[in-house]
Coordinates of C-alpha atoms and ligand atoms in Angstrom, one line a residue:
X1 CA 0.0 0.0 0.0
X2 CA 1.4 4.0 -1.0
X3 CA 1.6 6.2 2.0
X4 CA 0.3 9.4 1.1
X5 CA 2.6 12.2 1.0
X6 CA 1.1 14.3 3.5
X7 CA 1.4 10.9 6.2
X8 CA 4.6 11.2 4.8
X9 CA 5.4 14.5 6.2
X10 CA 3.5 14.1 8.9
X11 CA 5.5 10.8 10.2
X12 CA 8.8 12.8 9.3
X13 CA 8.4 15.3 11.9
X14 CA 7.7 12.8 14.5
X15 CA 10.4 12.6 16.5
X16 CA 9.5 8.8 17.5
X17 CA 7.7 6.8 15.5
X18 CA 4.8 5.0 16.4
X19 CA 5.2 1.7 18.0
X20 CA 3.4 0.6 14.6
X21 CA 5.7 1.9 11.9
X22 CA 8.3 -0.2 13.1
X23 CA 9.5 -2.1 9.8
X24 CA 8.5 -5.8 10.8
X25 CA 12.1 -6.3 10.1
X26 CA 14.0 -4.5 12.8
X27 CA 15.2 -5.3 15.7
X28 CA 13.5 -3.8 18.9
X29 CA 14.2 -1.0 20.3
X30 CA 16.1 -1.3 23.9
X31 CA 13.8 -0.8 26.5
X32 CA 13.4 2.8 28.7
X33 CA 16.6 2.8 31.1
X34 CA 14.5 4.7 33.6
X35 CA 13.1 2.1 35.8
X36 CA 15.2 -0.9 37.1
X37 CA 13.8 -3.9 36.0
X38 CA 14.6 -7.4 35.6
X39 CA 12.1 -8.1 32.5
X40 CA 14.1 -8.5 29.4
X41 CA 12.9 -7.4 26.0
X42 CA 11.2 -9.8 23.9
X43 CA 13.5 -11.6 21.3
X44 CA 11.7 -9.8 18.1
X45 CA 14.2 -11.6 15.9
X46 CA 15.1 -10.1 12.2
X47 CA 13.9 -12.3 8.6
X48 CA 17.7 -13.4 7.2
X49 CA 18.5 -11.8 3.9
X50 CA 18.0 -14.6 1.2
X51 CA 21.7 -14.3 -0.5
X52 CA 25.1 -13.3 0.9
X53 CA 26.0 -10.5 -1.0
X54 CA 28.4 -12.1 -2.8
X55 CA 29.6 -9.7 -5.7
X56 CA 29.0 -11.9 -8.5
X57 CA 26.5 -14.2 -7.5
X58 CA 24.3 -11.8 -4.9
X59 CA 21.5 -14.7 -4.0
X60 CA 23.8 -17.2 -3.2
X61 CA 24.2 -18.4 0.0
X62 CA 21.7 -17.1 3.1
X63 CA 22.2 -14.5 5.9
X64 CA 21.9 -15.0 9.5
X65 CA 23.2 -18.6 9.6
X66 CA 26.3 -20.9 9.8
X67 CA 26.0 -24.1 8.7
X68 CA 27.9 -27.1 10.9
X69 CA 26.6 -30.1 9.5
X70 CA 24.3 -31.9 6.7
X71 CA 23.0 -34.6 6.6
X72 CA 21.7 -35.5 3.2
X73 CA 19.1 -38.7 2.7
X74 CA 18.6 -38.9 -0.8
X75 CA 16.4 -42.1 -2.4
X76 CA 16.8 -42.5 -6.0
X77 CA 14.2 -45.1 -8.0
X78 CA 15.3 -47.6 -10.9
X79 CA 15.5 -44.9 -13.8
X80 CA 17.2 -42.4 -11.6
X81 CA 14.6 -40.6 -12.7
X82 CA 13.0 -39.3 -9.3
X83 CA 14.4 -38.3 -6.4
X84 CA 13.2 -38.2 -2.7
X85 CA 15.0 -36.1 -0.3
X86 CA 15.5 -35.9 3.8
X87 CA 17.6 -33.3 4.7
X88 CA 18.9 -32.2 8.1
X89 CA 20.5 -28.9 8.7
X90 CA 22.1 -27.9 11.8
X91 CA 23.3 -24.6 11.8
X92 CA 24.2 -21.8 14.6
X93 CA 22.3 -18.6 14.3
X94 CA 24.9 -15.4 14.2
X95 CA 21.2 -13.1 14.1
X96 CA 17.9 -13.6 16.3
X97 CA 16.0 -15.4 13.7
X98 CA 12.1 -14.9 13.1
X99 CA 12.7 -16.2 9.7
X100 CA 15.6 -17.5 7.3
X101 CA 15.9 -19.2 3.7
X102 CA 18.0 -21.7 2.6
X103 CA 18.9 -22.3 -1.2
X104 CA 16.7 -24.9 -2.9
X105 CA 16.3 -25.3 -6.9
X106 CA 13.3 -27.4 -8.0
X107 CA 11.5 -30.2 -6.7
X108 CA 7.7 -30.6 -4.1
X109 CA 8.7 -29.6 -0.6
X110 CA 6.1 -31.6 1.3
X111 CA 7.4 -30.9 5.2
X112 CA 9.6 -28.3 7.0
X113 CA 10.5 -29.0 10.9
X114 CA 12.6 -26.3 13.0
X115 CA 14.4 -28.2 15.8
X116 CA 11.0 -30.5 15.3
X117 CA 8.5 -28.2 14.9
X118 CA 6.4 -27.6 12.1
X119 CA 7.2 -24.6 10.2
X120 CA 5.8 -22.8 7.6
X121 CA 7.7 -22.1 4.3
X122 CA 7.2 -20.0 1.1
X123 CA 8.9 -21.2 -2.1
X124 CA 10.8 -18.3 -4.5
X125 CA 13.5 -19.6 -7.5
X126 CA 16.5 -19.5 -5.5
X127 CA 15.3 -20.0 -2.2
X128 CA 12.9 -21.8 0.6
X129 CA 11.7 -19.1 3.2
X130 CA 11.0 -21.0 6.7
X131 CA 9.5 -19.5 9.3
X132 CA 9.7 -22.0 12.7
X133 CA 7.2 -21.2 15.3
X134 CA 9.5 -19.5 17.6
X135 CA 12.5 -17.1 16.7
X136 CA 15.2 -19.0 17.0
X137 CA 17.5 -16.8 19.2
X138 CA 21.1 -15.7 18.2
X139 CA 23.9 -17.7 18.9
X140 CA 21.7 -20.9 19.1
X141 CA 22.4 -24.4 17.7
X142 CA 19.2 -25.7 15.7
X143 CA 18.1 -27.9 13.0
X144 CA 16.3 -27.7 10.0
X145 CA 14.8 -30.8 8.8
X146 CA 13.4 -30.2 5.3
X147 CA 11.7 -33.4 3.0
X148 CA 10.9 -32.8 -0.5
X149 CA 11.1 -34.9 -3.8
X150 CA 11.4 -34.5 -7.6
X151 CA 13.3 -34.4 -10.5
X152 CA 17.3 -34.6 -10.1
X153 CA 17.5 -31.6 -12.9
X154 CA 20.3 -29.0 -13.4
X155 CA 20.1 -25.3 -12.1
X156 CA 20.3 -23.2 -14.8
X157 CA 19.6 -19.6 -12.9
X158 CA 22.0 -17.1 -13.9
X159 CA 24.0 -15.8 -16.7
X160 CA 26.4 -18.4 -15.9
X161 CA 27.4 -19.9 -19.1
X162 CA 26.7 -23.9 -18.4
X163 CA 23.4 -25.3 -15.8
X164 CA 25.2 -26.4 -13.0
X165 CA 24.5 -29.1 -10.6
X166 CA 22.7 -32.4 -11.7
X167 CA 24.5 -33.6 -14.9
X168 CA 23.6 -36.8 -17.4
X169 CA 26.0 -39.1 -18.5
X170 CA 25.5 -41.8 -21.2
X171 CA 24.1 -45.0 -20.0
X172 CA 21.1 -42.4 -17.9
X173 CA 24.5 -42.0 -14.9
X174 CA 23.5 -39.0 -12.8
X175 CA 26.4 -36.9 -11.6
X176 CA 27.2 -33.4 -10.1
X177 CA 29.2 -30.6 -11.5
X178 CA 27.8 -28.4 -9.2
X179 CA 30.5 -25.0 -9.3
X180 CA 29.4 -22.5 -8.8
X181 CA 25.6 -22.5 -7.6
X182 CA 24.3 -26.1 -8.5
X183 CA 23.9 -27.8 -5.0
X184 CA 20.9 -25.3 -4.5
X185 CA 19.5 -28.1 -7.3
X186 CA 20.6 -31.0 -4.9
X187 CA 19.8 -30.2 -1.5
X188 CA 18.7 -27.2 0.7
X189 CA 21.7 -25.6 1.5
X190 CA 23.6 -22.3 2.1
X191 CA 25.3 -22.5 -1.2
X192 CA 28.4 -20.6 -0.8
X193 CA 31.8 -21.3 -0.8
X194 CA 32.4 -19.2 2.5
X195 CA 29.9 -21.8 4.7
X196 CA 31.9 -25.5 4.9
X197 CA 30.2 -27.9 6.7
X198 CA 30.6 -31.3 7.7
X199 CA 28.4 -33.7 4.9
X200 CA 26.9 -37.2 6.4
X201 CA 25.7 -38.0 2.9
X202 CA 23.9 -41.6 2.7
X203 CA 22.3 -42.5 -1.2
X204 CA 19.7 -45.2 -1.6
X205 CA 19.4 -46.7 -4.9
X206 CA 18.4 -50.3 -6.8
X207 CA 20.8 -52.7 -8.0
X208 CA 22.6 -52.6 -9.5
X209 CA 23.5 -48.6 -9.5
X210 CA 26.5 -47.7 -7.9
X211 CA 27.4 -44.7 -5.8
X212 CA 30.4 -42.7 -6.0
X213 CA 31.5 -39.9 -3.2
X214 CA 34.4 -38.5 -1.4
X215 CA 35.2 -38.6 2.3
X216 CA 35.3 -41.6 4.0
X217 CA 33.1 -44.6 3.3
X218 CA 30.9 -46.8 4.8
X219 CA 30.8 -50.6 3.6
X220 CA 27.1 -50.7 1.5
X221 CA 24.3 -51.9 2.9
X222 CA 20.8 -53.4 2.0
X223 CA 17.5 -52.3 3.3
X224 CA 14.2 -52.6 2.1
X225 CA 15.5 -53.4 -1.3
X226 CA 17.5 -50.6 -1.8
X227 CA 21.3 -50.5 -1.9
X228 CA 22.6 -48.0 1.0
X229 CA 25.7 -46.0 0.2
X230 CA 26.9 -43.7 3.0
X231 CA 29.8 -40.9 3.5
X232 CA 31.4 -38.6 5.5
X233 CA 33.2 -35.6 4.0
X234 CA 34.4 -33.1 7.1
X235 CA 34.6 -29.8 6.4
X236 CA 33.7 -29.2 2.7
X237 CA 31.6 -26.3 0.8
X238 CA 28.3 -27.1 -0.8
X239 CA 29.9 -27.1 -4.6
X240 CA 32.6 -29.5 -3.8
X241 CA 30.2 -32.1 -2.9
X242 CA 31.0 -35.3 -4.8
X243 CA 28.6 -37.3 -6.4
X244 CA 27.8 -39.7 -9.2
X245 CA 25.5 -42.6 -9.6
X246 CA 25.4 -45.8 -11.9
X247 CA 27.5 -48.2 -13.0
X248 CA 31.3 -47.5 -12.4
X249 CA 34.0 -50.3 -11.6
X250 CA 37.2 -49.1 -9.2
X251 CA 40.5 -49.6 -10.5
X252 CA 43.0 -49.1 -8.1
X253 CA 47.0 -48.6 -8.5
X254 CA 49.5 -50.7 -6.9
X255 CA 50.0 -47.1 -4.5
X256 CA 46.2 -47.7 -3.5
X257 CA 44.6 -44.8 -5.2
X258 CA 41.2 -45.5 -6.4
X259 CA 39.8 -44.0 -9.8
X260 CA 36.0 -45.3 -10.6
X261 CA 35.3 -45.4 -14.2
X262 CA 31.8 -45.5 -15.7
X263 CA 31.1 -48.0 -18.0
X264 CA 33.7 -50.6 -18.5
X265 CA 36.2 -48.0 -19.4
X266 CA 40.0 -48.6 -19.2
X267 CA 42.2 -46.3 -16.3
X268 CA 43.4 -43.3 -18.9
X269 CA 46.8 -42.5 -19.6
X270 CA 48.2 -40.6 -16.4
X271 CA 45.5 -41.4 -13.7
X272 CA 47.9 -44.5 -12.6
X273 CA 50.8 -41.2 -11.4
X274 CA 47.9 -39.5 -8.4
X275 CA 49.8 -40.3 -6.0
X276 CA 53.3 -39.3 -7.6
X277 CA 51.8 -35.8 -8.1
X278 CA 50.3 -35.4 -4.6
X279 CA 53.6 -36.4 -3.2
X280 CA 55.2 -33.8 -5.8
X281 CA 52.5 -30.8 -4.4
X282 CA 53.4 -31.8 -0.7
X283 CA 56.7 -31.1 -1.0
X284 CA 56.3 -27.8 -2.6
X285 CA 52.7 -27.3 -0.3
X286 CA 52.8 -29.0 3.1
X287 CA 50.6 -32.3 3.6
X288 CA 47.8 -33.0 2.0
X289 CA 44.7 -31.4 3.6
X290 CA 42.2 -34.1 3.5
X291 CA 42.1 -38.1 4.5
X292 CA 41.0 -39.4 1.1
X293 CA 42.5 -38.8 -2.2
X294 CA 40.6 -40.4 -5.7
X295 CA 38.9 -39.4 -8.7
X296 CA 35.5 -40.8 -10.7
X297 CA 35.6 -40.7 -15.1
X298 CA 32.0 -40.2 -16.1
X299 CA 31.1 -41.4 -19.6
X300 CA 30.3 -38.1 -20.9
X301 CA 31.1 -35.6 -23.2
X302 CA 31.0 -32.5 -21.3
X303 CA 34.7 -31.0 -21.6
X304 CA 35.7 -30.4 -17.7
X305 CA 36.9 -31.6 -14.8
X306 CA 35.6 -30.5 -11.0
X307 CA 37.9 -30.3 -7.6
X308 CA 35.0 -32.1 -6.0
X309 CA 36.7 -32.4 -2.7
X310 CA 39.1 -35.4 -2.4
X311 CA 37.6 -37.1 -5.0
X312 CA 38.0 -35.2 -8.5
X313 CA 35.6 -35.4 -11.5
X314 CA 36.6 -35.7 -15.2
X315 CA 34.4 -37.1 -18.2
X316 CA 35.3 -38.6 -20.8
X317 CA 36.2 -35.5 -22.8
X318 CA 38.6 -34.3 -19.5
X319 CA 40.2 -37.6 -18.8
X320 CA 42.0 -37.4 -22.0
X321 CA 43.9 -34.4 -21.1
X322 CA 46.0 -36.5 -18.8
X323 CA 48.4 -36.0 -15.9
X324 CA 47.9 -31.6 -17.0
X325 CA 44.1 -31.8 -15.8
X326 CA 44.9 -34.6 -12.7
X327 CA 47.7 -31.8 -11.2
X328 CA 45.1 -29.1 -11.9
X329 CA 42.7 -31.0 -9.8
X330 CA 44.8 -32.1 -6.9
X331 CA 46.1 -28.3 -6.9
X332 CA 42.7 -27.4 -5.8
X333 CA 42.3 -29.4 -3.2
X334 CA 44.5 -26.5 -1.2
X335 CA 43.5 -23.6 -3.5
X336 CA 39.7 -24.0 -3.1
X337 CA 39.1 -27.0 -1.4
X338 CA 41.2 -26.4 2.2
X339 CA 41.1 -22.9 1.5
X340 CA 38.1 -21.3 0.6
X341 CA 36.9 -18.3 -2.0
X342 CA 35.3 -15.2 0.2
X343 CA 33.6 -13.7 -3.1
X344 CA 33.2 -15.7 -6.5
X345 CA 35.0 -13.0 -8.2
X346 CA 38.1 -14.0 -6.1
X347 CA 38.4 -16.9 -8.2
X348 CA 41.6 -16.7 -9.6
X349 CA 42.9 -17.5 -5.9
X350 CA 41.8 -20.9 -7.2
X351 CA 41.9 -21.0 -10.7
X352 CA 45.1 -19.5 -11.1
X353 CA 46.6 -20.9 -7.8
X354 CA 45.9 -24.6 -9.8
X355 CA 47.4 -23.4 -12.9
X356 CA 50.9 -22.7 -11.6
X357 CA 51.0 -25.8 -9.8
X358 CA 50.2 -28.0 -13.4
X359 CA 53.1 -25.8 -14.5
X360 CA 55.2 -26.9 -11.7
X361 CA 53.8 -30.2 -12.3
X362 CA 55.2 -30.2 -15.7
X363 CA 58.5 -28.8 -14.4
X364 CA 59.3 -31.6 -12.2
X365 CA 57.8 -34.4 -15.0
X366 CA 59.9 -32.9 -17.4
X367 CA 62.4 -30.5 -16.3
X368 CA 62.3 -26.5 -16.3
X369 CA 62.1 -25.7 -20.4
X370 CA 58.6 -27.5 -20.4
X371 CA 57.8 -25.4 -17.3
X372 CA 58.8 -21.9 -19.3
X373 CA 57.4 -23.3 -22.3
X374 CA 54.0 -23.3 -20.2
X375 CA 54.9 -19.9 -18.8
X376 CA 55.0 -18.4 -22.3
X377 CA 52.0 -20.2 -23.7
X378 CA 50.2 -18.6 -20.8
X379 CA 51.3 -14.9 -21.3
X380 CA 51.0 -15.1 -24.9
X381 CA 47.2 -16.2 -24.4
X382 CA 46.7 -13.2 -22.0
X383 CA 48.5 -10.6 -24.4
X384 CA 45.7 -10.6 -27.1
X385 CA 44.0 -6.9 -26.9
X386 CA 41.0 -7.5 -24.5
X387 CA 41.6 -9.1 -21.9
X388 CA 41.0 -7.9 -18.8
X389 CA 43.4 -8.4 -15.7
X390 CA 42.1 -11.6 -13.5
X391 CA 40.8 -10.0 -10.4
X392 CA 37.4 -9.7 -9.8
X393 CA 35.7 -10.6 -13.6
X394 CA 32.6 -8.7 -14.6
X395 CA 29.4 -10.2 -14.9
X396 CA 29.7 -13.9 -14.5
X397 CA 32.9 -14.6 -16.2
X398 CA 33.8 -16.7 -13.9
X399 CA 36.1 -19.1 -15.6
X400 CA 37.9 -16.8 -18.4
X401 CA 40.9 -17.2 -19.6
X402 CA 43.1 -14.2 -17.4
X403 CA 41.6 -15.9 -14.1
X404 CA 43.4 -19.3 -15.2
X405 CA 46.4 -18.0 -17.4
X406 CA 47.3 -14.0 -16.2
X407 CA 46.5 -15.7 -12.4
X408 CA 49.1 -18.3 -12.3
X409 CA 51.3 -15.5 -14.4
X410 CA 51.1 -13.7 -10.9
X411 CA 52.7 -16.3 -9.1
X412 CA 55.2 -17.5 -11.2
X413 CA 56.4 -13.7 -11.5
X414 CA 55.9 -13.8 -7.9
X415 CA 58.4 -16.9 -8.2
X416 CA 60.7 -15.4 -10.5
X417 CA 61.2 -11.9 -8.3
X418 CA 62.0 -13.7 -4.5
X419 CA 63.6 -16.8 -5.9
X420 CA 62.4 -20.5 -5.4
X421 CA 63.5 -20.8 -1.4
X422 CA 61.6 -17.8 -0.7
X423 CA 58.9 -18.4 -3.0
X424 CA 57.7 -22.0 -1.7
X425 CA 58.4 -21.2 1.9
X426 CA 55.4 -18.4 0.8
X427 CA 53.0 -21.1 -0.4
X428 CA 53.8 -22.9 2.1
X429 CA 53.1 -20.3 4.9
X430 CA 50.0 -18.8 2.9
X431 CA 48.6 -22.8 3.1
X432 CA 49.3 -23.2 6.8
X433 CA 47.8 -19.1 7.5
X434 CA 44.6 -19.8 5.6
X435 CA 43.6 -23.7 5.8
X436 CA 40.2 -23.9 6.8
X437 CA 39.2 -20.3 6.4
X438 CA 38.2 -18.2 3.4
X439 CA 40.3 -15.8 1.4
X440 CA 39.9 -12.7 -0.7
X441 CA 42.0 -11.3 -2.7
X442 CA 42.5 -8.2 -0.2
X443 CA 43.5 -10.6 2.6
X444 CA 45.9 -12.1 0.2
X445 CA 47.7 -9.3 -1.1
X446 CA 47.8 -8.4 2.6
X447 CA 49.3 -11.5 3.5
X448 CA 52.1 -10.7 0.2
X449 CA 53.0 -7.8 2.0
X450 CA 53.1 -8.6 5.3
X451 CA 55.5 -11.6 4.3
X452 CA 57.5 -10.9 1.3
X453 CA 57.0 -7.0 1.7
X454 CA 55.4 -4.1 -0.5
X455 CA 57.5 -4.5 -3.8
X456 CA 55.9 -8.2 -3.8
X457 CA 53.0 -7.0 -2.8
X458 CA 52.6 -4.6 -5.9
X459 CA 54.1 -7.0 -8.3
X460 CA 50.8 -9.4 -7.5
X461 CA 49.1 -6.4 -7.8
X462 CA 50.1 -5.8 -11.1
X463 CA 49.4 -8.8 -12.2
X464 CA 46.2 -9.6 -11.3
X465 CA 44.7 -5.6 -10.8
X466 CA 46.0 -3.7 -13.7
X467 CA 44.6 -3.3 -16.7
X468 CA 48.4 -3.2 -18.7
X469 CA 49.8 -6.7 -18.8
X470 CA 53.1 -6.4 -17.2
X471 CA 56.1 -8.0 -19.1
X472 CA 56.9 -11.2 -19.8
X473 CA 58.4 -12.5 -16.4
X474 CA 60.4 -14.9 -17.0
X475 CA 64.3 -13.7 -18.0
Ligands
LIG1 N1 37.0 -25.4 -11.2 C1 36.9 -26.1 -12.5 C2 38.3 -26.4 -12.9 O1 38.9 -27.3 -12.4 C3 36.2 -25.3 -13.4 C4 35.1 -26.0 -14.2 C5 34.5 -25.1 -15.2 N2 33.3 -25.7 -15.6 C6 32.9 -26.0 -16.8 N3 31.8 -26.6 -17.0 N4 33.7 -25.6 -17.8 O2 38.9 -25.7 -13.6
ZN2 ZN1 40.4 -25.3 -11.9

């Protein structure tokens, strides 16, 4: 309803408003100080923003919430055609909470409980809007169990360039590629790389489908007809979730790395050397962050790879690019997966982070020339007219070529300037300072400065800021 001007004015020159023109939104005024009392002001609790902020993706994520755990129940019928969900959330309120969303694409919601009671909810595109029966007060522990069931289909949302999330392989496998906003099509979440949480993920499907996740394992089980597939992945943002479903057969190395393949496919060329190169990045990184290290080839045709977290993602299409794409992957498992983006503009923390390591990859496979001959490639990619420095992409350009190429430019420049002792003693101080918490490219530069000092600090800057491409770096 429009207020009328003059209600307007006259409201203005109030100098308290009513009691009733309190937006429905704020929080309560404190109480009169004048008497001494013991009665406390009711808990009026806010409704939680529906998105973060985030500068590229605004509507991702949810405010007024951390997540701690999930524990997804999904039940999957013969065609994987249908799914039926049971999610529970437990989160810790940083807000008094009258209301809050979390991110949910698709499907029938058919029941909503708030530390078990029945709540009412609202469905928009992006989001479920619950409101429990009691505000939920700040700083408290409570769950969110939400059950709902439909189709396993891909979010497709934004200008992002690909649908995310739910992805078909050939033979009717169902498998995620869910970076940077497709778990919101999987379960409710608060889809945003800057809320980890530990995942209890347990998958129910016929026989004789096959599921395929990170994290540890439990040995599968049968109930009601239905083979039970359950994991635990500490610590891991929604996106990095691993999943896939049908029919895959392990093949596992002599070093005990497993790499499912769909279909009856052979182990590709360089998926047999995982191990070599995470025992290559610990000696340049520090140990590797998680418990489990493996990857899953899906029979399909899409042309990438995902650092679900520790177990990686390739198609067919991906696969093929070898040991380049299996370093790439593994590199991200610290620049992404341990550490986590603050913003999805920040990208290039991960993209470019994973770039340099294939290079250095390549320099320990097969000596220094093939690592400058990578160097070059990359700076004569990024010194077309057009291309615009790596930090911070406009619109959703999330994956372009200056975030992979000019950002691991940065570091080997970085490289080049303090010399290799220096250098990995950085990355390996940088790994240590930020595992487990998020990063932005601000805190990072910081972190430049405050450790290799201000001409290192505006070389990165240079590199991933300005709009000129600096020179080539390398001699
Ligand atoms: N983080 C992924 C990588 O390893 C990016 C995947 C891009 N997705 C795509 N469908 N092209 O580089
Ligand atoms: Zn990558």
């Amino acid at each position: 309803m429009r207020r009328s001007a003059a209600l307007v004015v006259a409201l203005a020159a109030c100098t308290v408003a009513p009691p009733d023109t309190i937006a429905t939104n704020e929080v309560a005024p404190p109480p009169p100080t004048i008497a001494a009392t013991t009665t406390t002001a009711p808990v009026v609790g806010v409704d939680g923003a529906p998105g973060l902020g985030d500068r590229m993706f605004p509507e991702l994520g949810n405010a007024g919430y951390d997540v701690l755990t999930y524990d997804i129940d999904l039940t999957f019928d013969a065609g994987l055609a249908e799914l039926e969900g049971n999610v529970i959330i437990e989160a810790e309120a940083t807000v008094a909470l009258r209301s809050f969303t979390v991110d949910l694409v698709g499907y029938t919601v058919t029941s909503v409980r708030v530390d078990g009671g029945e709540s009412a909810f609202a469905r928009g595109p992006r989001d479920l809007r619950i409101t429990p029966p009691d505000v939920i007060p700040s700083g408290e522990i409570f769950t969110v169990a939400v059950s709902y069931h439909g189709l396993p289909a891909p979010v497709n949302l934004t200008d992002f360039a690909f649908p995310t999330g739910w992805q078909r392989g050939r033979g009717g496998s169902l498998f995620l590629f869910s970076e940077p906003d497709g778990a919101s099509g999987v379960f409710p979440a608060n889809d945003h790389p800057s809320d980890r949480a530990d995942v209890f993920l347990t998958v129910r499907v016929p026989e004789p489908h096959v599921v395929v996740s990170g994290g540890e394992a439990a040995a599968v089980r049968f109930e009601g007809g239905l083979g039970v597939h359950s994991f635990e992945i500490p610590s891991v943002a929604p996106y990095l979730v691993p999943l896939a479903i049908g029919d895959f057969t392990p093949i596992e190395t002599p070093d005990g790395v497993v790499t499912w393949m769909g279909g009856d496919a052979p182990l590709p060329e360089g998926f047999e050397r995982q191990a070599e190169i995470l025992s290559a990045f610990e000696e340049d990184l520090g140990p590797y962050p998680f418990g489990q290290s493996g990857a899953v080839v899906l029979d399909s045709d899409l042309p990438a790879a995902l650092e679900t977290q520790t177990l990686s993602t390739y198609t067919t299409v991906s696969a093929a690019w070898g040991t380049f794409v299996i370093a790439h992957e593994l590199a991200h498992q610290w620049f992404g997966n341990e550490i986590s983006l603050g913003q999805w503009d920040d990208i290039w923390l991960n993209e470019g982070f994973a770039t340099f390591m294939t290079w250095r990859w390549v320099e320990r496979d097969a000596g220094r020339d093939a690592y400058e001959s990578q160097v070059r490639g990359a700076w004569e990619a990024v010194s077309v007219p057009g291309v615009p420095p790596p930090d911070h992409p406009s619109g959703q350009d999330l994956f372009n070529v200056s975030v992979y190429q000019r950002g691991g430019l940065a570091l080997a420049a970085l490289r080049e300037f303090v010399g290799d002792a220096e250098f990995f003693s950085f990355l390996r101080s940088y790994v240590a300072a930020f595992a487990g918490e998020t990063v932005t490219t601000e805190s990072f530069l910081i972190f430049v400065l405050v450790v290799l000092g201000p001409q290192a600090e505006d070389l990165v800057t240079d590199w991933v800021r300005s709009e000129d491409l600096p020179a080539y770096p390398l001699g």
